[in-house]
Amino acid sequence: MDAPVEKKVTAASVATFLASTGLLAILAAVQDDARLISFLPDGLSPFVLAIVPTAIAFVSGWAAKHSPRTGALR
């Protein structure tokens, strides 16, 4: 049976996507040529490019060994 995706992996992936999209949108706005990928519309390219680091963060977080917690956090 496949293990479910932990909430921290999902949160890290969402944060990576949002941060990457924001940074790429800023990059597209400040450079002279806003075409990051020539065959995509200008507004769509930051979202598409942000998928790469998001996928890397998700896979690395999902594949990482997790140490069990021995005591309750207080």
PDB file of N, CA and C in Angstrom:
ATOM      1  N   MET A   1       0.839  -1.173   0.000  1.00  0.00           N
ATOM      2  CA  MET A   1       0.000   0.000   0.000  1.00  0.00           C
ATOM      3  C   MET A   1       0.888   1.242   0.000  1.00  0.00           C
ATOM      4  N   ASP A   2       0.550   2.222  -0.794  1.00  0.00           N
ATOM      5  CA  ASP A   2       1.311   3.466  -0.860  1.00  0.00           C
ATOM      6  C   ASP A   2       1.029   4.318   0.363  1.00  0.00           C
ATOM      7  N   ALA A   3       2.082   4.931   0.865  1.00  0.00           N
ATOM      8  CA  ALA A   3       1.931   5.829   2.011  1.00  0.00           C
ATOM      9  C   ALA A   3       1.323   7.140   1.544  1.00  0.00           C
ATOM     10  N   PRO A   4       0.468   7.750   2.361  1.00  0.00           N
ATOM     11  CA  PRO A   4      -0.103   9.043   1.974  1.00  0.00           C
ATOM     12  C   PRO A   4       0.969  10.132   2.015  1.00  0.00           C
ATOM     13  N   VAL A   5       0.727  11.186   1.297  1.00  0.00           N
ATOM     14  CA  VAL A   5       1.655  12.317   1.287  1.00  0.00           C
ATOM     15  C   VAL A   5       1.461  13.096   2.582  1.00  0.00           C
ATOM     16  N   GLU A   6       2.555  13.334   3.289  1.00  0.00           N
ATOM     17  CA  GLU A   6       2.471  14.065   4.545  1.00  0.00           C
ATOM     18  C   GLU A   6       2.141  15.533   4.296  1.00  0.00           C
ATOM     19  N   LYS A   7       1.507  16.149   5.277  1.00  0.00           N
ATOM     20  CA  LYS A   7       1.109  17.549   5.140  1.00  0.00           C
ATOM     21  C   LYS A   7       2.307  18.468   4.969  1.00  0.00           C
ATOM     22  N   LYS A   8       3.430  18.139   5.626  1.00  0.00           N
ATOM     23  CA  LYS A   8       4.606  19.013   5.507  1.00  0.00           C
ATOM     24  C   LYS A   8       5.194  18.961   4.096  1.00  0.00           C
ATOM     25  N   VAL A   9       5.089  17.820   3.416  1.00  0.00           N
ATOM     26  CA  VAL A   9       5.566  17.709   2.037  1.00  0.00           C
ATOM     27  C   VAL A   9       4.669  18.533   1.121  1.00  0.00           C
ATOM     28  N   THR A  10       3.366  18.441   1.330  1.00  0.00           N
ATOM     29  CA  THR A  10       2.429  19.233   0.534  1.00  0.00           C
ATOM     30  C   THR A  10       2.641  20.728   0.770  1.00  0.00           C
ATOM     31  N   ALA A  11       2.819  21.120   2.022  1.00  0.00           N
ATOM     32  CA  ALA A  11       3.039  22.531   2.343  1.00  0.00           C
ATOM     33  C   ALA A  11       4.333  23.052   1.726  1.00  0.00           C
ATOM     34  N   ALA A  12       5.391  22.253   1.796  1.00  0.00           N
ATOM     35  CA  ALA A  12       6.661  22.662   1.195  1.00  0.00           C
ATOM     36  C   ALA A  12       6.542  22.796  -0.316  1.00  0.00           C
ATOM     37  N   SER A  13       5.804  21.893  -0.933  1.00  0.00           N
ATOM     38  CA  SER A  13       5.615  21.962  -2.382  1.00  0.00           C
ATOM     39  C   SER A  13       4.815  23.194  -2.780  1.00  0.00           C
ATOM     40  N   VAL A  14       3.762  23.503  -2.045  1.00  0.00           N
ATOM     41  CA  VAL A  14       2.956  24.693  -2.334  1.00  0.00           C
ATOM     42  C   VAL A  14       3.788  25.961  -2.126  1.00  0.00           C
ATOM     43  N   ALA A  15       4.553  26.004  -1.051  1.00  0.00           N
ATOM     44  CA  ALA A  15       5.396  27.171  -0.790  1.00  0.00           C
ATOM     45  C   ALA A  15       6.449  27.340  -1.881  1.00  0.00           C
ATOM     46  N   THR A  16       7.022  26.242  -2.335  1.00  0.00           N
ATOM     47  CA  THR A  16       8.012  26.303  -3.408  1.00  0.00           C
ATOM     48  C   THR A  16       7.383  26.831  -4.692  1.00  0.00           C
ATOM     49  N   PHE A  17       6.179  26.354  -5.005  1.00  0.00           N
ATOM     50  CA  PHE A  17       5.507  26.817  -6.221  1.00  0.00           C
ATOM     51  C   PHE A  17       5.199  28.307  -6.145  1.00  0.00           C
ATOM     52  N   LEU A  18       4.664  28.755  -5.020  1.00  0.00           N
ATOM     53  CA  LEU A  18       4.321  30.170  -4.883  1.00  0.00           C
ATOM     54  C   LEU A  18       5.565  31.057  -4.928  1.00  0.00           C
ATOM     55  N   ALA A  19       6.615  30.648  -4.242  1.00  0.00           N
ATOM     56  CA  ALA A  19       7.847  31.445  -4.244  1.00  0.00           C
ATOM     57  C   ALA A  19       8.477  31.477  -5.633  1.00  0.00           C
ATOM     58  N   SER A  20       8.518  30.338  -6.297  1.00  0.00           N
ATOM     59  CA  SER A  20       9.102  30.279  -7.642  1.00  0.00           C
ATOM     60  C   SER A  20       8.295  31.102  -8.629  1.00  0.00           C
ATOM     61  N   THR A  21       6.974  31.008  -8.541  1.00  0.00           N
ATOM     62  CA  THR A  21       6.126  31.788  -9.435  1.00  0.00           C
ATOM     63  C   THR A  21       6.334  33.276  -9.219  1.00  0.00           C
ATOM     64  N   GLY A  22       6.390  33.686  -7.970  1.00  0.00           N
ATOM     65  CA  GLY A  22       6.607  35.102  -7.677  1.00  0.00           C
ATOM     66  C   GLY A  22       7.947  35.603  -8.177  1.00  0.00           C
ATOM     67  N   LEU A  23       8.992  34.837  -7.917  1.00  0.00           N
ATOM     68  CA  LEU A  23      10.323  35.248  -8.378  1.00  0.00           C
ATOM     69  C   LEU A  23      10.416  35.285  -9.899  1.00  0.00           C
ATOM     70  N   LEU A  24       9.825  34.307 -10.555  1.00  0.00           N
ATOM     71  CA  LEU A  24       9.858  34.295 -12.019  1.00  0.00           C
ATOM     72  C   LEU A  24       9.002  35.414 -12.604  1.00  0.00           C
ATOM     73  N   ALA A  25       7.906  35.749 -11.958  1.00  0.00           N
ATOM     74  CA  ALA A  25       7.089  36.869 -12.427  1.00  0.00           C
ATOM     75  C   ALA A  25       7.852  38.185 -12.286  1.00  0.00           C
ATOM     76  N   ILE A  26       8.574  38.350 -11.184  1.00  0.00           N
ATOM     77  CA  ILE A  26       9.396  39.547 -11.002  1.00  0.00           C
ATOM     78  C   ILE A  26      10.492  39.599 -12.061  1.00  0.00           C
ATOM     79  N   LEU A  27      11.127  38.461 -12.313  1.00  0.00           N
ATOM     80  CA  LEU A  27      12.162  38.402 -13.342  1.00  0.00           C
ATOM     81  C   LEU A  27      11.597  38.780 -14.707  1.00  0.00           C
ATOM     82  N   ALA A  28      10.439  38.270 -15.038  1.00  0.00           N
ATOM     83  CA  ALA A  28       9.818  38.593 -16.324  1.00  0.00           C
ATOM     84  C   ALA A  28       9.456  40.073 -16.407  1.00  0.00           C
ATOM     85  N   ALA A  29       9.092  40.666 -15.279  1.00  0.00           N
ATOM     86  CA  ALA A  29       8.687  42.073 -15.283  1.00  0.00           C
ATOM     87  C   ALA A  29       9.872  43.024 -15.407  1.00  0.00           C
ATOM     88  N   VAL A  30      11.026  42.665 -14.848  1.00  0.00           N
ATOM     89  CA  VAL A  30      12.147  43.603 -14.846  1.00  0.00           C
ATOM     90  C   VAL A  30      13.104  43.440 -16.021  1.00  0.00           C
ATOM     91  N   GLN A  31      13.051  42.326 -16.710  1.00  0.00           N
ATOM     92  CA  GLN A  31      13.960  42.173 -17.849  1.00  0.00           C
ATOM     93  C   GLN A  31      13.355  42.808 -19.099  1.00  0.00           C
ATOM     94  N   ASP A  32      14.186  43.128 -20.058  1.00  0.00           N
ATOM     95  CA  ASP A  32      13.717  43.784 -21.274  1.00  0.00           C
ATOM     96  C   ASP A  32      12.799  42.890 -22.096  1.00  0.00           C
ATOM     97  N   ASP A  33      13.125  41.616 -22.195  1.00  0.00           N
ATOM     98  CA  ASP A  33      12.327  40.669 -22.973  1.00  0.00           C
ATOM     99  C   ASP A  33      11.596  39.766 -21.987  1.00  0.00           C
ATOM    100  N   ALA A  34      10.294  39.922 -21.872  1.00  0.00           N
ATOM    101  CA  ALA A  34       9.509  39.186 -20.875  1.00  0.00           C
ATOM    102  C   ALA A  34       9.217  37.755 -21.290  1.00  0.00           C
ATOM    103  N   ARG A  35       9.736  37.314 -22.415  1.00  0.00           N
ATOM    104  CA  ARG A  35       9.474  35.958 -22.896  1.00  0.00           C
ATOM    105  C   ARG A  35      10.465  34.993 -22.254  1.00  0.00           C
ATOM    106  N   LEU A  36      10.073  34.331 -21.170  1.00  0.00           N
ATOM    107  CA  LEU A  36      10.941  33.355 -20.524  1.00  0.00           C
ATOM    108  C   LEU A  36      11.019  32.076 -21.341  1.00  0.00           C
ATOM    109  N   ILE A  37       9.877  31.634 -21.848  1.00  0.00           N
ATOM    110  CA  ILE A  37       9.811  30.509 -22.779  1.00  0.00           C
ATOM    111  C   ILE A  37       9.071  31.036 -23.996  1.00  0.00           C
ATOM    112  N   SER A  38       9.700  31.008 -25.137  1.00  0.00           N
ATOM    113  CA  SER A  38       9.177  31.722 -26.300  1.00  0.00           C
ATOM    114  C   SER A  38       7.822  31.225 -26.796  1.00  0.00           C
ATOM    115  N   PHE A  39       7.504  29.949 -26.618  1.00  0.00           N
ATOM    116  CA  PHE A  39       6.240  29.452 -27.165  1.00  0.00           C
ATOM    117  C   PHE A  39       5.056  29.596 -26.206  1.00  0.00           C
ATOM    118  N   LEU A  40       5.291  30.095 -25.000  1.00  0.00           N
ATOM    119  CA  LEU A  40       4.207  30.296 -24.031  1.00  0.00           C
ATOM    120  C   LEU A  40       3.835  31.769 -23.947  1.00  0.00           C
ATOM    121  N   PRO A  41       2.583  32.057 -23.636  1.00  0.00           N
ATOM    122  CA  PRO A  41       2.209  33.461 -23.387  1.00  0.00           C
ATOM    123  C   PRO A  41       2.975  34.005 -22.179  1.00  0.00           C
ATOM    124  N   ASP A  42       3.231  35.295 -22.164  1.00  0.00           N
ATOM    125  CA  ASP A  42       4.024  35.926 -21.104  1.00  0.00           C
ATOM    126  C   ASP A  42       3.466  35.648 -19.713  1.00  0.00           C
ATOM    127  N   GLY A  43       2.163  35.714 -19.551  1.00  0.00           N
ATOM    128  CA  GLY A  43       1.559  35.519 -18.244  1.00  0.00           C
ATOM    129  C   GLY A  43       1.587  34.087 -17.755  1.00  0.00           C
ATOM    130  N   LEU A  44       1.752  33.143 -18.648  1.00  0.00           N
ATOM    131  CA  LEU A  44       1.717  31.727 -18.276  1.00  0.00           C
ATOM    132  C   LEU A  44       3.095  31.153 -17.968  1.00  0.00           C
ATOM    133  N   SER A  45       4.142  31.700 -18.538  1.00  0.00           N
ATOM    134  CA  SER A  45       5.475  31.110 -18.393  1.00  0.00           C
ATOM    135  C   SER A  45       5.988  31.034 -16.953  1.00  0.00           C
ATOM    136  N   PRO A  46       5.766  32.031 -16.065  1.00  0.00           N
ATOM    137  CA  PRO A  46       6.248  31.854 -14.682  1.00  0.00           C
ATOM    138  C   PRO A  46       5.603  30.658 -13.981  1.00  0.00           C
ATOM    139  N   PHE A  47       4.326  30.405 -14.276  1.00  0.00           N
ATOM    140  CA  PHE A  47       3.638  29.272 -13.644  1.00  0.00           C
ATOM    141  C   PHE A  47       4.187  27.942 -14.138  1.00  0.00           C
ATOM    142  N   VAL A  48       4.454  27.854 -15.432  1.00  0.00           N
ATOM    143  CA  VAL A  48       4.981  26.617 -16.010  1.00  0.00           C
ATOM    144  C   VAL A  48       6.407  26.366 -15.511  1.00  0.00           C
ATOM    145  N   LEU A  49       7.232  27.403 -15.494  1.00  0.00           N
ATOM    146  CA  LEU A  49       8.606  27.245 -15.024  1.00  0.00           C
ATOM    147  C   LEU A  49       8.677  26.920 -13.531  1.00  0.00           C
ATOM    148  N   ALA A  50       7.705  27.362 -12.758  1.00  0.00           N
ATOM    149  CA  ALA A  50       7.703  27.093 -11.319  1.00  0.00           C
ATOM    150  C   ALA A  50       7.389  25.633 -11.005  1.00  0.00           C
ATOM    151  N   ILE A  51       6.889  24.891 -11.964  1.00  0.00           N
ATOM    152  CA  ILE A  51       6.575  23.477 -11.737  1.00  0.00           C
ATOM    153  C   ILE A  51       7.849  22.664 -11.514  1.00  0.00           C
ATOM    154  N   VAL A  52       8.951  23.037 -12.146  1.00  0.00           N
ATOM    155  CA  VAL A  52      10.195  22.266 -12.023  1.00  0.00           C
ATOM    156  C   VAL A  52      10.712  22.246 -10.577  1.00  0.00           C
ATOM    157  N   PRO A  53      10.960  23.397  -9.921  1.00  0.00           N
ATOM    158  CA  PRO A  53      11.418  23.321  -8.531  1.00  0.00           C
ATOM    159  C   PRO A  53      10.355  22.749  -7.589  1.00  0.00           C
ATOM    160  N   THR A  54       9.080  22.942  -7.925  1.00  0.00           N
ATOM    161  CA  THR A  54       8.012  22.364  -7.114  1.00  0.00           C
ATOM    162  C   THR A  54       8.068  20.844  -7.149  1.00  0.00           C
ATOM    163  N   ALA A  55       8.257  20.281  -8.333  1.00  0.00           N
ATOM    164  CA  ALA A  55       8.356  18.825  -8.459  1.00  0.00           C
ATOM    165  C   ALA A  55       9.582  18.292  -7.718  1.00  0.00           C
ATOM    166  N   ILE A  56      10.687  19.022  -7.800  1.00  0.00           N
ATOM    167  CA  ILE A  56      11.895  18.604  -7.086  1.00  0.00           C
ATOM    168  C   ILE A  56      11.651  18.622  -5.579  1.00  0.00           C
ATOM    169  N   ALA A  57      11.023  19.669  -5.059  1.00  0.00           N
ATOM    170  CA  ALA A  57      10.737  19.756  -3.621  1.00  0.00           C
ATOM    171  C   ALA A  57       9.785  18.650  -3.184  1.00  0.00           C
ATOM    172  N   PHE A  58       8.772  18.380  -3.993  1.00  0.00           N
ATOM    173  CA  PHE A  58       7.808  17.343  -3.634  1.00  0.00           C
ATOM    174  C   PHE A  58       8.458  15.962  -3.592  1.00  0.00           C
ATOM    175  N   VAL A  59       9.184  15.620  -4.638  1.00  0.00           N
ATOM    176  CA  VAL A  59       9.802  14.284  -4.709  1.00  0.00           C
ATOM    177  C   VAL A  59      10.850  14.112  -3.619  1.00  0.00           C
ATOM    178  N   SER A  60      11.669  15.125  -3.380  1.00  0.00           N
ATOM    179  CA  SER A  60      12.693  14.988  -2.348  1.00  0.00           C
ATOM    180  C   SER A  60      12.071  14.910  -0.958  1.00  0.00           C
ATOM    181  N   GLY A  61      11.015  15.660  -0.697  1.00  0.00           N
ATOM    182  CA  GLY A  61      10.341  15.585   0.595  1.00  0.00           C
ATOM    183  C   GLY A  61       9.615  14.269   0.792  1.00  0.00           C
ATOM    184  N   TRP A  62       9.030  13.750  -0.260  1.00  0.00           N
ATOM    185  CA  TRP A  62       8.289  12.493  -0.173  1.00  0.00           C
ATOM    186  C   TRP A  62       9.237  11.311  -0.008  1.00  0.00           C
ATOM    187  N   ALA A  63      10.389  11.371  -0.651  1.00  0.00           N
ATOM    188  CA  ALA A  63      11.332  10.249  -0.611  1.00  0.00           C
ATOM    189  C   ALA A  63      12.231  10.263   0.621  1.00  0.00           C
ATOM    190  N   ALA A  64      12.313  11.386   1.315  1.00  0.00           N
ATOM    191  CA  ALA A  64      13.211  11.497   2.471  1.00  0.00           C
ATOM    192  C   ALA A  64      12.742  10.608   3.615  1.00  0.00           C
ATOM    193  N   LYS A  65      13.716  10.023   4.300  1.00  0.00           N
ATOM    194  CA  LYS A  65      13.390   9.238   5.484  1.00  0.00           C
ATOM    195  C   LYS A  65      12.962  10.190   6.599  1.00  0.00           C
ATOM    196  N   HIS A  66      11.966   9.787   7.319  1.00  0.00           N
ATOM    197  CA  HIS A  66      11.467  10.600   8.411  1.00  0.00           C
ATOM    198  C   HIS A  66      11.788   9.912   9.725  1.00  0.00           C
ATOM    199  N   SER A  67      12.333  10.672  10.644  1.00  0.00           N
ATOM    200  CA  SER A  67      12.662  10.090  11.944  1.00  0.00           C
ATOM    201  C   SER A  67      11.417  10.121  12.828  1.00  0.00           C
ATOM    202  N   PRO A  68      11.157   9.038  13.538  1.00  0.00           N
ATOM    203  CA  PRO A  68       9.988   9.005  14.412  1.00  0.00           C
ATOM    204  C   PRO A  68      10.161   9.945  15.599  1.00  0.00           C
ATOM    205  N   ARG A  69       9.094  10.498  16.055  1.00  0.00           N
ATOM    206  CA  ARG A  69       9.123  11.376  17.229  1.00  0.00           C
ATOM    207  C   ARG A  69       8.901  10.514  18.461  1.00  0.00           C
ATOM    208  N   THR A  70       9.779  10.683  19.426  1.00  0.00           N
ATOM    209  CA  THR A  70       9.692   9.850  20.622  1.00  0.00           C
ATOM    210  C   THR A  70       8.809  10.446  21.699  1.00  0.00           C
ATOM    211  N   GLY A  71       8.728  11.736  21.786  1.00  0.00           N
ATOM    212  CA  GLY A  71       7.934  12.373  22.832  1.00  0.00           C
ATOM    213  C   GLY A  71       6.952  13.364  22.263  1.00  0.00           C
ATOM    214  N   ALA A  72       5.965  13.687  23.035  1.00  0.00           N
ATOM    215  CA  ALA A  72       4.975  14.674  22.607  1.00  0.00           C
ATOM    216  C   ALA A  72       5.557  16.075  22.742  1.00  0.00           C
ATOM    217  N   LEU A  73       5.241  16.923  21.800  1.00  0.00           N
ATOM    218  CA  LEU A  73       5.693  18.327  21.872  1.00  0.00           C
ATOM    219  C   LEU A  73       4.771  19.084  22.799  1.00  0.00           C
ATOM    220  N   ARG A  74       5.342  19.891  23.650  1.00  0.00           N
ATOM    221  CA  ARG A  74       4.531  20.665  24.588  1.00  0.00           C
ATOM    222  C   ARG A  74       4.894  22.098  24.524  1.00  0.00           C
TER     223      ARG A  74
END
